[in-house]
Each structure stands twice: as structure tokens, then as C-alpha cells.
mmCIF file of C-alpha atoms and ligand atoms in Angstrom:
data_model
loop_
_atom_site.group_PDB
_atom_site.id
_atom_site.type_symbol
_atom_site.label_atom_id
_atom_site.label_comp_id
_atom_site.label_asym_id
_atom_site.label_seq_id
_atom_site.Cartn_x
_atom_site.Cartn_y
_atom_site.Cartn_z
ATOM 1 C CA MET A 118 -28.729 -0.950 19.707
ATOM 2 C CA TRP A 119 -25.864 0.488 17.715
ATOM 3 C CA THR A 120 -22.319 1.816 18.095
ATOM 4 C CA PHE A 121 -20.785 4.585 16.021
ATOM 5 C CA THR A 122 -17.015 5.113 15.919
ATOM 6 C CA LEU A 123 -14.924 7.472 13.822
ATOM 7 C CA PRO A 124 -11.417 8.064 15.205
ATOM 8 C CA THR A 125 -10.191 9.973 12.122
ATOM 9 C CA LYS A 126 -9.571 13.715 12.457
ATOM 10 C CA ILE A 127 -11.180 15.346 9.404
ATOM 11 C CA GLN A 128 -9.946 18.642 7.951
ATOM 12 C CA PHE A 129 -12.054 19.778 4.988
ATOM 13 C CA GLY A 130 -11.797 22.759 2.655
ATOM 14 C CA VAL A 131 -10.361 24.339 -0.449
ATOM 15 C CA GLY A 132 -6.568 24.449 -0.079
ATOM 16 C CA VAL A 133 -6.215 22.283 3.067
ATOM 17 C CA SER A 134 -3.800 19.923 1.256
ATOM 18 C CA ARG A 135 -1.263 22.795 1.325
ATOM 19 C CA ASP A 136 -0.963 22.094 5.081
ATOM 20 C CA CYS A 137 0.066 18.482 4.478
ATOM 21 C CA ALA A 138 3.752 18.770 5.441
ATOM 22 C CA GLN A 139 2.869 20.747 8.568
ATOM 23 C CA VAL A 140 0.190 18.221 9.592
ATOM 24 C CA ALA A 141 2.640 15.359 8.959
ATOM 25 C CA ARG A 142 5.009 16.768 11.597
ATOM 26 C CA GLU A 143 2.303 16.189 14.240
ATOM 27 C CA TYR A 144 2.489 12.453 13.584
ATOM 28 C CA GLY A 145 6.156 11.655 13.027
ATOM 29 C CA SER A 146 9.549 12.755 11.787
ATOM 30 C CA ARG A 147 10.069 10.353 8.884
ATOM 31 C CA PRO A 148 6.973 9.795 6.738
ATOM 32 C CA VAL A 149 6.764 7.754 3.550
ATOM 33 C CA VAL A 150 4.673 9.269 0.732
ATOM 34 C CA VAL A 151 2.407 6.789 -1.082
ATOM 35 C CA THR A 152 0.836 7.758 -4.398
ATOM 36 C CA GLY A 153 0.219 6.625 -7.987
ATOM 37 C CA LYS A 154 2.417 6.845 -11.093
ATOM 38 C CA THR A 155 0.419 9.693 -12.680
ATOM 39 C CA LEU A 156 -0.112 11.696 -9.500
ATOM 40 C CA ILE A 157 3.589 11.796 -8.690
ATOM 41 C CA GLY A 158 4.003 14.151 -11.672
ATOM 42 C CA THR A 159 1.361 16.652 -10.545
ATOM 43 C CA ASP A 160 2.338 20.046 -9.114
ATOM 44 C CA ARG A 161 0.603 19.639 -5.747
ATOM 45 C CA VAL A 162 2.170 16.242 -5.022
ATOM 46 C CA ARG A 163 5.598 17.558 -6.036
ATOM 47 C CA GLU A 164 5.085 20.580 -3.744
ATOM 48 C CA ILE A 165 4.116 18.362 -0.802
ATOM 49 C CA ILE A 166 7.155 16.110 -1.296
ATOM 50 C CA ALA A 167 9.497 19.112 -1.659
ATOM 51 C CA GLU A 168 8.186 20.572 1.607
ATOM 52 C CA LEU A 169 8.712 17.280 3.422
ATOM 53 C CA GLY A 170 12.377 17.181 2.442
ATOM 54 C CA ASP A 171 14.288 13.958 1.887
ATOM 55 C CA VAL A 172 11.605 11.303 2.466
ATOM 56 C CA PRO A 173 11.014 7.957 0.745
ATOM 57 C CA VAL A 174 8.322 7.926 -1.939
ATOM 58 C CA PHE A 175 6.357 4.857 -3.068
ATOM 59 C CA ALA A 176 4.618 5.628 -6.368
ATOM 60 C CA GLU A 177 4.031 2.043 -7.515
ATOM 61 C CA VAL A 178 0.335 1.799 -6.661
ATOM 62 C CA THR A 179 -1.891 0.804 -9.607
ATOM 63 C CA PRO A 180 -5.688 0.960 -9.861
ATOM 64 C CA ASN A 181 -6.974 -2.042 -7.844
ATOM 65 C CA PRO A 182 -3.908 -2.279 -5.546
ATOM 66 C CA THR A 183 -2.371 -5.732 -5.084
ATOM 67 C CA VAL A 184 -1.146 -7.690 -2.075
ATOM 68 C CA GLN A 185 2.355 -7.541 -3.650
ATOM 69 C CA GLN A 186 2.260 -3.710 -3.637
ATOM 70 C CA VAL A 187 1.264 -3.696 0.054
ATOM 71 C CA ASP A 188 4.137 -6.066 0.868
ATOM 72 C CA ALA A 189 6.644 -3.971 -1.138
ATOM 73 C CA LEU A 190 5.509 -0.770 0.613
ATOM 74 C CA THR A 191 5.787 -2.503 3.999
ATOM 75 C CA ARG A 192 9.383 -3.557 3.216
ATOM 76 C CA LEU A 193 10.205 0.057 2.285
ATOM 77 C CA ILE A 194 8.643 1.373 5.529
ATOM 78 C CA ARG A 195 10.696 -1.093 7.583
ATOM 79 C CA GLU A 196 13.980 -0.572 5.705
ATOM 80 C CA GLU A 197 13.671 3.223 5.825
ATOM 81 C CA HIS A 198 12.490 3.235 9.485
ATOM 82 C CA CYS A 199 9.449 5.356 8.623
ATOM 83 C CA ASP A 200 7.218 6.361 11.540
ATOM 84 C CA SER A 201 4.206 7.689 9.615
ATOM 85 C CA VAL A 202 2.519 7.401 6.206
ATOM 86 C CA ILE A 203 1.068 10.028 3.850
ATOM 87 C CA ALA A 204 -1.271 8.636 1.178
ATOM 88 C CA ILE A 205 -2.215 10.920 -1.719
ATOM 89 C CA GLY A 206 -4.584 9.663 -4.390
ATOM 90 C CA GLY A 207 -7.834 7.888 -5.124
ATOM 91 C CA GLY A 208 -8.928 4.773 -3.283
ATOM 92 C CA SER A 209 -5.994 2.700 -4.560
ATOM 93 C CA PRO A 210 -3.029 4.551 -2.954
ATOM 94 C CA LEU A 211 -5.156 5.096 0.174
ATOM 95 C CA ASP A 212 -6.089 1.416 0.520
ATOM 96 C CA CYS A 213 -2.523 0.230 -0.173
ATOM 97 C CA ALA A 214 -1.149 2.678 2.430
ATOM 98 C CA LYS A 215 -3.804 1.756 5.026
ATOM 99 C CA ALA A 216 -2.976 -1.951 4.737
ATOM 100 C CA ALA A 217 0.801 -1.348 4.913
ATOM 101 C CA SER A 218 0.564 1.047 7.882
ATOM 102 C CA ALA A 219 -1.229 -1.700 9.851
ATOM 103 C CA LEU A 220 1.071 -4.497 8.594
ATOM 104 C CA ALA A 221 4.383 -2.697 9.211
ATOM 105 C CA PRO A 222 4.412 -2.886 13.054
ATOM 106 C CA SER A 223 3.271 -6.568 13.028
ATOM 107 C CA SER A 224 5.530 -9.629 12.958
ATOM 108 C CA GLU A 225 4.132 -10.764 9.575
ATOM 109 C CA SER A 226 5.984 -10.214 6.304
ATOM 110 C CA GLY A 227 2.908 -10.415 4.030
ATOM 111 C CA ILE A 228 -0.615 -8.944 4.071
ATOM 112 C CA ARG A 229 -2.127 -12.259 2.876
ATOM 113 C CA ALA A 230 -2.100 -13.472 6.505
ATOM 114 C CA PHE A 231 -4.720 -10.791 7.275
ATOM 115 C CA LEU A 232 -7.083 -11.298 4.326
ATOM 116 C CA THR A 233 -10.701 -12.121 5.191
ATOM 117 C CA GLY A 234 -10.941 -14.833 7.807
ATOM 118 C CA GLY A 235 -7.216 -14.784 8.609
ATOM 119 C CA ARG A 236 -5.203 -13.016 11.323
ATOM 120 C CA GLN A 237 -6.598 -9.911 13.026
ATOM 121 C CA PHE A 238 -4.605 -6.685 13.252
ATOM 122 C CA GLY A 239 -3.535 -5.529 16.711
ATOM 123 C CA ARG A 240 -3.986 -1.950 17.874
ATOM 124 C CA GLU A 241 -0.540 -0.866 16.730
ATOM 125 C CA ARG A 242 -0.237 0.910 13.372
ATOM 126 C CA LEU A 243 1.719 3.768 11.857
ATOM 127 C CA PRO A 244 -0.333 6.989 11.818
ATOM 128 C CA LEU A 245 -1.672 7.635 8.325
ATOM 129 C CA ILE A 246 -2.591 10.957 6.745
ATOM 130 C CA ALA A 247 -5.063 10.410 3.896
ATOM 131 C CA VAL A 248 -5.301 13.021 1.130
ATOM 132 C CA PRO A 249 -8.004 11.949 -1.359
ATOM 133 C CA THR A 250 -7.717 13.268 -4.931
ATOM 134 C CA THR A 251 -11.091 11.894 -6.090
ATOM 135 C CA SER A 252 -14.568 12.383 -4.649
ATOM 136 C CA GLY A 253 -15.509 8.719 -4.474
ATOM 137 C CA THR A 254 -14.257 5.968 -2.208
ATOM 138 C CA GLY A 255 -14.483 7.696 1.175
ATOM 139 C CA SER A 256 -11.466 5.508 2.034
ATOM 140 C CA GLU A 257 -10.137 8.404 4.141
ATOM 141 C CA VAL A 258 -12.718 7.596 6.859
ATOM 142 C CA THR A 259 -13.145 3.821 6.612
ATOM 143 C CA PRO A 260 -11.303 0.957 8.377
ATOM 144 C CA ILE A 261 -11.261 -1.198 5.218
ATOM 145 C CA ALA A 262 -8.825 -1.709 2.329
ATOM 146 C CA VAL A 263 -9.778 -3.772 -0.719
ATOM 147 C CA LEU A 264 -6.856 -5.643 -2.300
ATOM 148 C CA ASP A 265 -6.359 -7.698 -5.446
ATOM 149 C CA ASP A 266 -4.571 -11.010 -5.220
ATOM 150 C CA PRO A 267 -3.743 -11.673 -8.903
ATOM 151 C CA ASP A 268 -2.236 -15.130 -8.185
ATOM 152 C CA ALA A 269 -5.465 -16.289 -6.547
ATOM 153 C CA GLY A 270 -7.651 -14.307 -9.008
ATOM 154 C CA THR A 271 -9.524 -12.717 -6.095
ATOM 155 C CA LYS A 272 -10.299 -9.326 -4.631
ATOM 156 C CA ALA A 273 -10.705 -9.289 -0.865
ATOM 157 C CA PRO A 274 -10.838 -6.770 1.967
ATOM 158 C CA VAL A 275 -8.625 -6.412 5.015
ATOM 159 C CA ALA A 276 -10.350 -4.605 7.855
ATOM 160 C CA GLY A 277 -9.978 -3.564 11.473
ATOM 161 C CA PRO A 278 -9.707 -0.453 13.638
ATOM 162 C CA ALA A 279 -5.950 -0.268 12.854
ATOM 163 C CA LEU A 280 -6.895 0.727 9.297
ATOM 164 C CA TYR A 281 -8.589 4.012 10.199
ATOM 165 C CA PRO A 282 -6.464 6.924 8.947
ATOM 166 C CA ALA A 283 -5.361 9.202 11.792
ATOM 167 C CA HIS A 284 -6.047 12.342 9.751
ATOM 168 C CA ALA A 285 -7.971 13.113 6.560
ATOM 169 C CA LEU A 286 -7.142 16.206 4.518
ATOM 170 C CA VAL A 287 -10.069 16.581 2.118
ATOM 171 C CA ASP A 288 -9.308 19.306 -0.422
ATOM 172 C CA PRO A 289 -11.843 19.740 -3.269
ATOM 173 C CA GLU A 290 -9.173 21.625 -5.251
ATOM 174 C CA LEU A 291 -7.402 18.305 -5.855
ATOM 175 C CA THR A 292 -10.409 17.008 -7.820
ATOM 176 C CA LEU A 293 -10.509 19.924 -10.297
ATOM 177 C CA SER A 294 -8.481 18.132 -12.961
ATOM 178 C CA LEU A 295 -10.370 14.824 -12.858
ATOM 179 C CA PRO A 296 -11.628 13.815 -16.306
ATOM 180 C CA ARG A 297 -15.371 13.374 -16.768
ATOM 181 C CA PHE A 298 -15.306 9.552 -16.771
ATOM 182 C CA THR A 299 -13.430 9.436 -13.437
ATOM 183 C CA THR A 300 -15.609 12.175 -11.934
ATOM 184 C CA VAL A 301 -18.796 10.252 -12.744
ATOM 185 C CA ALA A 302 -17.440 6.774 -11.912
ATOM 186 C CA THR A 303 -16.100 7.866 -8.512
ATOM 187 C CA ALA A 304 -19.270 9.869 -7.710
ATOM 188 C CA LEU A 305 -21.391 6.804 -8.498
ATOM 189 C CA ASP A 306 -19.132 4.723 -6.233
ATOM 190 C CA ALA A 307 -19.893 7.262 -3.481
ATOM 191 C CA LEU A 308 -23.616 7.096 -4.356
ATOM 192 C CA SER A 309 -23.414 3.283 -4.078
ATOM 193 C CA HIS A 310 -21.860 3.647 -0.599
ATOM 194 C CA ALA A 311 -24.649 6.014 0.457
ATOM 195 C CA LEU A 312 -27.480 3.854 -0.917
ATOM 196 C CA GLU A 313 -25.990 0.543 0.255
ATOM 197 C CA GLY A 314 -25.171 1.934 3.710
ATOM 198 C CA TYR A 315 -28.794 3.115 3.919
ATOM 199 C CA TRP A 316 -30.454 -0.094 2.767
ATOM 200 C CA SER A 317 -27.971 -2.501 4.372
ATOM 201 C CA LYS A 318 -29.471 -4.946 6.873
ATOM 202 C CA ASN A 319 -27.098 -3.329 9.429
ATOM 203 C CA HIS A 320 -28.177 0.261 8.791
ATOM 204 C CA GLN A 321 -28.163 2.583 11.787
ATOM 205 C CA PRO A 322 -29.428 6.094 12.548
ATOM 206 C CA ILE A 323 -26.244 8.211 12.347
ATOM 207 C CA CYS A 324 -25.154 6.480 9.144
ATOM 208 C CA ASP A 325 -28.659 6.994 7.687
ATOM 209 C CA LEU A 326 -28.279 10.750 8.155
ATOM 210 C CA ALA A 327 -24.933 10.725 6.362
ATOM 211 C CA ALA A 328 -26.327 8.485 3.594
ATOM 212 C CA ILE A 329 -29.345 10.659 2.802
ATOM 213 C CA GLU A 330 -27.279 13.839 2.799
ATOM 214 C CA ALA A 331 -24.571 12.279 0.616
ATOM 215 C CA ALA A 332 -27.062 10.930 -1.937
ATOM 216 C CA ARG A 333 -28.949 14.241 -2.056
ATOM 217 C CA ARG A 334 -25.766 16.204 -2.788
ATOM 218 C CA ILE A 335 -24.567 13.799 -5.476
ATOM 219 C CA PHE A 336 -27.914 13.881 -7.317
ATOM 220 C CA ALA A 337 -27.942 17.689 -7.072
ATOM 221 C CA ASN A 338 -24.355 18.361 -8.182
ATOM 222 C CA LEU A 339 -22.939 15.657 -10.464
ATOM 223 C CA GLU A 340 -24.400 17.109 -13.654
ATOM 224 C CA ARG A 341 -23.254 20.620 -12.604
ATOM 225 C CA VAL A 342 -19.681 19.363 -12.279
ATOM 226 C CA CYS A 343 -19.835 17.635 -15.681
ATOM 227 C CA GLU A 344 -21.067 20.850 -17.304
ATOM 228 C CA ALA A 345 -18.447 23.028 -15.578
ATOM 229 C CA PRO A 346 -15.532 20.864 -14.338
ATOM 230 C CA ASP A 347 -13.775 23.869 -12.781
ATOM 231 C CA ASN A 348 -16.794 24.845 -10.651
ATOM 232 C CA LEU A 349 -15.036 24.567 -7.294
ATOM 233 C CA GLU A 350 -18.213 25.061 -5.264
ATOM 234 C CA ALA A 351 -19.921 22.104 -7.017
ATOM 235 C CA ARG A 352 -16.708 20.046 -6.768
ATOM 236 C CA ALA A 353 -16.688 20.763 -3.007
ATOM 237 C CA GLU A 354 -20.263 19.431 -2.784
ATOM 238 C CA LEU A 355 -19.092 16.131 -4.322
ATOM 239 C CA SER A 356 -16.032 15.941 -2.050
ATOM 240 C CA TYR A 357 -18.234 16.452 0.999
ATOM 241 C CA ALA A 358 -20.780 13.924 -0.313
ATOM 242 C CA ALA A 359 -18.071 11.272 -0.847
ATOM 243 C CA LEU A 360 -16.781 11.842 2.687
ATOM 244 C CA LEU A 361 -20.314 11.523 4.119
ATOM 245 C CA ALA A 362 -20.912 8.408 1.997
ATOM 246 C CA GLY A 363 -17.747 6.863 3.475
ATOM 247 C CA MET A 364 -19.187 7.497 6.941
ATOM 248 C CA ALA A 365 -22.556 6.096 5.781
ATOM 249 C CA PHE A 366 -21.311 2.613 4.899
ATOM 250 C CA GLN A 367 -18.240 2.038 7.053
ATOM 251 C CA LEU A 368 -20.265 0.461 9.876
ATOM 252 C CA PRO A 369 -23.372 -0.898 8.029
ATOM 253 C CA LYS A 370 -21.170 -2.237 5.152
ATOM 254 C CA ASN A 371 -22.181 -2.542 1.488
ATOM 255 C CA ALA A 372 -24.566 -5.000 -0.180
ATOM 256 C CA MET A 373 -25.471 -6.455 -3.632
ATOM 257 C CA VAL A 374 -23.990 -3.652 -5.768
ATOM 258 C CA HIS A 375 -20.518 -4.088 -4.293
ATOM 259 C CA ALA A 376 -20.862 -7.899 -4.258
ATOM 260 C CA CYS A 377 -21.537 -7.792 -8.024
ATOM 261 C CA SER A 378 -18.753 -5.252 -8.622
ATOM 262 C CA PHE A 379 -15.923 -7.599 -7.589
ATOM 263 C CA PRO A 380 -16.070 -10.058 -10.535
ATOM 264 C CA LEU A 381 -16.794 -7.143 -12.905
ATOM 265 C CA SER A 382 -13.496 -5.560 -11.790
ATOM 266 C CA THR A 383 -11.337 -8.678 -11.562
ATOM 267 C CA ARG A 384 -12.611 -10.405 -14.739
ATOM 268 C CA TYR A 385 -13.554 -7.502 -17.000
ATOM 269 C CA HIS A 386 -11.314 -4.773 -15.562
ATOM 270 C CA LEU A 387 -14.068 -2.244 -14.963
ATOM 271 C CA ALA A 388 -12.920 0.646 -12.735
ATOM 272 C CA HIS A 389 -14.421 0.171 -9.255
ATOM 273 C CA GLY A 390 -16.935 3.020 -9.646
ATOM 274 C CA ALA A 391 -17.997 1.862 -13.116
ATOM 275 C CA ALA A 392 -18.407 -1.697 -11.791
ATOM 276 C CA CYS A 393 -20.682 -0.460 -8.979
ATOM 277 C CA ALA A 394 -22.626 1.805 -11.336
ATOM 278 C CA PHE A 395 -23.169 -1.134 -13.723
ATOM 279 C CA THR A 396 -25.818 -2.716 -11.439
ATOM 280 C CA LEU A 397 -26.841 0.319 -9.357
ATOM 281 C CA GLU A 398 -30.086 1.278 -11.058
ATOM 282 C CA PHE A 399 -31.247 -2.355 -11.046
ATOM 283 C CA ALA A 400 -30.496 -2.556 -7.295
ATOM 284 C CA VAL A 401 -32.517 0.631 -6.647
ATOM 285 C CA GLN A 402 -35.587 -0.848 -8.311
ATOM 286 C CA PHE A 403 -35.031 -4.324 -6.888
ATOM 287 C CA ASN A 404 -34.582 -3.176 -3.273
ATOM 288 C CA ALA A 405 -37.142 -0.332 -3.134
ATOM 289 C CA PRO A 406 -40.196 -2.599 -2.533
ATOM 290 C CA ALA A 407 -38.416 -4.294 0.394
ATOM 291 C CA LEU A 408 -37.673 -0.901 2.013
ATOM 292 C CA GLY A 409 -41.202 0.549 1.882
ATOM 293 C CA GLU A 410 -41.458 3.874 3.718
ATOM 294 C CA ARG A 411 -37.685 4.028 4.263
ATOM 295 C CA PHE A 412 -37.145 4.144 0.510
ATOM 296 C CA SER A 413 -39.833 6.810 0.062
ATOM 297 C CA ASP A 414 -38.083 8.988 2.679
ATOM 298 C CA LEU A 415 -34.761 8.644 0.856
ATOM 299 C CA ALA A 416 -36.259 9.247 -2.602
ATOM 300 C CA ARG A 417 -38.159 12.325 -1.409
ATOM 301 C CA ALA A 418 -35.025 13.807 0.191
ATOM 302 C CA CYS A 419 -33.238 13.380 -3.164
ATOM 303 C CA GLY A 420 -36.105 14.952 -5.150
ATOM 304 C CA PHE A 421 -37.620 11.766 -6.663
ATOM 305 C CA SER A 422 -41.155 10.448 -6.454
ATOM 306 C CA SER A 423 -40.295 6.828 -7.298
ATOM 307 C CA ALA A 424 -37.532 4.223 -7.623
ATOM 308 C CA THR A 425 -38.010 4.319 -11.408
ATOM 309 C CA GLU A 426 -37.251 8.046 -11.442
ATOM 310 C CA MET A 427 -34.125 7.593 -9.312
ATOM 311 C CA ALA A 428 -32.928 4.700 -11.510
ATOM 312 C CA ALA A 429 -33.457 6.776 -14.667
ATOM 313 C CA ARG A 430 -31.314 9.565 -13.213
ATOM 314 C CA ILE A 431 -28.511 7.133 -12.415
ATOM 315 C CA HIS A 432 -28.704 5.800 -15.977
ATOM 316 C CA ALA A 433 -28.464 9.354 -17.323
ATOM 317 C CA PHE A 434 -25.340 9.973 -15.191
ATOM 318 C CA LYS A 435 -23.733 6.832 -16.622
ATOM 319 C CA ARG A 436 -24.431 8.017 -20.186
ATOM 320 C CA LEU A 437 -23.069 11.460 -19.318
ATOM 321 C CA GLY A 438 -19.800 9.962 -18.030
ATOM 322 C CA GLY A 439 -19.429 7.414 -20.834
ATOM 323 C CA LEU A 440 -19.650 4.526 -18.344
ATOM 324 C CA PRO A 441 -20.517 1.028 -19.617
ATOM 325 C CA CYS A 442 -24.298 0.494 -19.646
ATOM 326 C CA THR A 443 -24.602 -2.811 -21.551
ATOM 327 C CA LEU A 444 -22.798 -6.169 -21.543
ATOM 328 C CA ALA A 445 -21.254 -5.233 -24.909
ATOM 329 C CA ASP A 446 -20.011 -1.878 -23.494
ATOM 330 C CA ALA A 447 -18.337 -3.779 -20.648
ATOM 331 C CA GLY A 448 -16.838 -6.441 -22.945
ATOM 332 C CA ILE A 449 -18.900 -9.229 -21.349
ATOM 333 C CA PRO A 450 -20.057 -11.989 -23.756
ATOM 334 C CA ALA A 451 -23.666 -13.097 -23.159
ATOM 335 C CA ASP A 452 -22.542 -16.698 -22.580
ATOM 336 C CA ALA A 453 -20.443 -15.528 -19.589
ATOM 337 C CA ILE A 454 -23.587 -14.574 -17.613
ATOM 338 C CA PRO A 455 -23.912 -17.869 -15.655
ATOM 339 C CA ASP A 456 -20.276 -17.662 -14.477
ATOM 340 C CA LEU A 457 -20.612 -13.978 -13.639
ATOM 341 C CA VAL A 458 -23.766 -14.686 -11.607
ATOM 342 C CA GLN A 459 -21.990 -17.482 -9.739
ATOM 343 C CA ALA A 460 -19.005 -15.242 -8.914
ATOM 344 C CA SER A 461 -21.236 -12.430 -7.612
ATOM 345 C CA PHE A 462 -22.245 -14.224 -4.424
ATOM 346 C CA HIS A 463 -19.680 -12.498 -2.213
ATOM 347 C CA PRO A 464 -20.569 -12.436 1.542
ATOM 348 C CA LEU A 465 -21.771 -8.815 1.131
ATOM 349 C CA MET A 466 -24.752 -10.234 -0.807
ATOM 350 C CA ASN A 467 -26.121 -11.456 2.552
ATOM 351 C CA ASN A 468 -26.270 -7.826 3.682
ATOM 352 C CA ASN A 469 -28.824 -6.930 0.991
ATOM 353 C CA PRO A 470 -32.291 -6.011 2.323
ATOM 354 C CA ARG A 471 -33.991 -8.302 -0.209
ATOM 355 C CA GLU A 472 -32.759 -11.835 -0.876
ATOM 356 C CA VAL A 473 -31.000 -12.071 -4.240
ATOM 357 C CA THR A 474 -31.253 -15.337 -6.189
ATOM 358 C CA LYS A 475 -29.238 -16.549 -9.166
ATOM 359 C CA GLU A 476 -32.389 -16.111 -11.242
ATOM 360 C CA ASP A 477 -32.623 -12.441 -10.178
ATOM 361 C CA LEU A 478 -29.037 -11.762 -11.282
ATOM 362 C CA GLY A 479 -29.516 -13.786 -14.478
ATOM 363 C CA ARG A 480 -32.519 -11.591 -15.295
ATOM 364 C CA MET A 481 -30.543 -8.437 -14.458
ATOM 365 C CA TYR A 482 -27.569 -9.285 -16.710
ATOM 366 C CA GLY A 483 -29.884 -10.737 -19.378
ATOM 367 C CA GLY A 484 -31.636 -7.360 -19.531
ATOM 368 C CA LEU A 485 -28.378 -5.469 -20.125
ATOM 369 C CA THR A 486 -27.988 -6.402 -23.792
HETATM 370 ZN ZN1 LIG B 626 -17.013 1.264 -3.391
#
């Protein structure tokens, strides 16, 4: 038995972000624009804001958005009486905006009340238009936002149907200027979503289809994009793959790769995609025997005859993007391994198809010297 839900309207194609102001009018009369400090200076974002007229702009979102940023955005939404939200950026502005658009209509003043295990969101939320500028997180089609709580030293998700964006405008043109590191890191985040959605204990048929197709397109196009960053057709393949990968994991959820990524991001400041990529090829080889025929089907669809071959390709992508491949690259001292292992046992670890022990992770990190 399974249930598949996706309430987000998806509009995909080169140039669709030019329709942003027009689309926004379908959802409200006073939107707030949420973006990052660098993006606010780009031509397309400036054009969108100019077309919207006199609307509040929140450009304070940093990589790994914090609970304080969500609370500040929520105060702005309430003070300015905004009735809709436009989020333009990578996963960080999107996640911050998703959390605030669900928090704003509630009686709570802070998002902490809703962090894992706390209060549940009601149905009410401000409609959100998500405009991704990377081909990675798939946040435009998921009901989850991952937030940093620097005071508590933790990274935790808020989730619920209220977090689904109302509308996704996926425009590959917006990814043309991404530097190689970000292109590879975000693509490997998307690949992690596809593979983890597929091998999750909660995998299900529709998500499997999206996962296989997403993984196939990333393996086929990532090197092409690195060789020719302005190849719009190859960029569009990655944008589509990241969107599919978002659909692939949003119901099955992630597993060991994302569990391990959290301490790598909070303690060693690895970008989310680089943190996922750090353990991805190990996870492929570790999980393949537990998946049997299901792994063979996936590998074959992606053009590989074994887990070793797939892992080698992932390693080559990491080298191509200049992503950290060893403990030294990531700034992790060897004597920090026991603590890192301990901190990796996030609840998502229980979603892994093969049980992961501390010894397994100790061996994995020990081998990355
Ligand atoms: Zn991710």
C-alpha cells in the first residue's frame, strides 16, 4: 500500500521565471520576495522585483538557513501584511521561505515550536512560489525545510503538508551562471535524493520511477555541463533531474547519506551537497548487496554493470567539481572520527536498507585518509 501526493503546480522550461510577477498575481496582491545576499544583485532577480512594484524584500538568507532567519522573515510578513511569498534561490532561501509561510498564519512567534517532535502545522499557510536557481535540492516540490539552530548546535527539519510550495517555476536559464563547484555539489545532492529515495525502506513505485530517471539523467549530463557550462540543453537535463529527485525522496525520505551529512555541515561547514557527496560512493557499495535485483535494475538504467563502477563515477564527479574527497580535504582531524560517527546517528539512519553500525562508519571514515 502507498499514497502519493504532490499539490505543487510545476511550470518547467527555459525562460519561465520571466512569468514570475504574473504568476504571483494569481496568489495574492502583496508578496514578499525571499532571496540570498548574492542573488539580490543579479539581473533576473532585480527584474522580477521591479515588475512586482513596491514589495518587501528579505535578502538575509545564508547557506544553511537558521531558525532566527525564519523568525525574522515571519515578523516582516506579519508587519507588512503580506499575503503570499516568492522564494528565489537555492535550497536555503526556499527552505527559509517555506518555514515562514507556514509559521506566519499560526499563533506562534518562533519556528522552534515546530521543530522535529514539536507542534504540527495546521492547514493554513501563505501560498509560496518557489523559483530554484540551482539544480539540486528539489525543495520546490517537497514539504520539508531543514533549519540550523546555532544556539543548540543542531540542524533539524520542519515538515508537513503546509510546507508544499503552491507553485514551482523551474527555469534552467537561472542555473547558467553557477560555478563548477556548486553545479557538482548540488547535482550530487540531487543524486543522493534519487538514490536514497530509491533504496529507502519506505520506497514506493511512483517515486522509484522518478528516482531512476533522475539518477540516469545526472550520470549522463553532469560531465557535459562541467565541460560546457553554458550548454542550456544539458543544464535543463540537470534541472529536470533535480526536480524528479525531489519527487523521488519527498515521501520515502532519505537515509544514511543525509544522516551523515548533518554533522559534516554543522561541525565542518561543508556545503549540503558536498556533505552528501562525501559518503555517497561508500553508501552505494555498502547498500548494493542488501538491494539485490533492485540495485541491478537501477545500475543498468544508469549504464553501470556494478556498484563499484557507479561509485567510481561518483568519485570522478567529486574530483571534477573540486569537492572534498578525504578527511584532510574536509578539514576533519582523524581523532574526530569517533565523535563524528556518534553524531551521524540521526533518525534517517533507521531508513537505510542495510543496518549501519558504528564500526561500519568508523571503517568508512578511517578509509578516507
Ligand atoms: Zn539533500
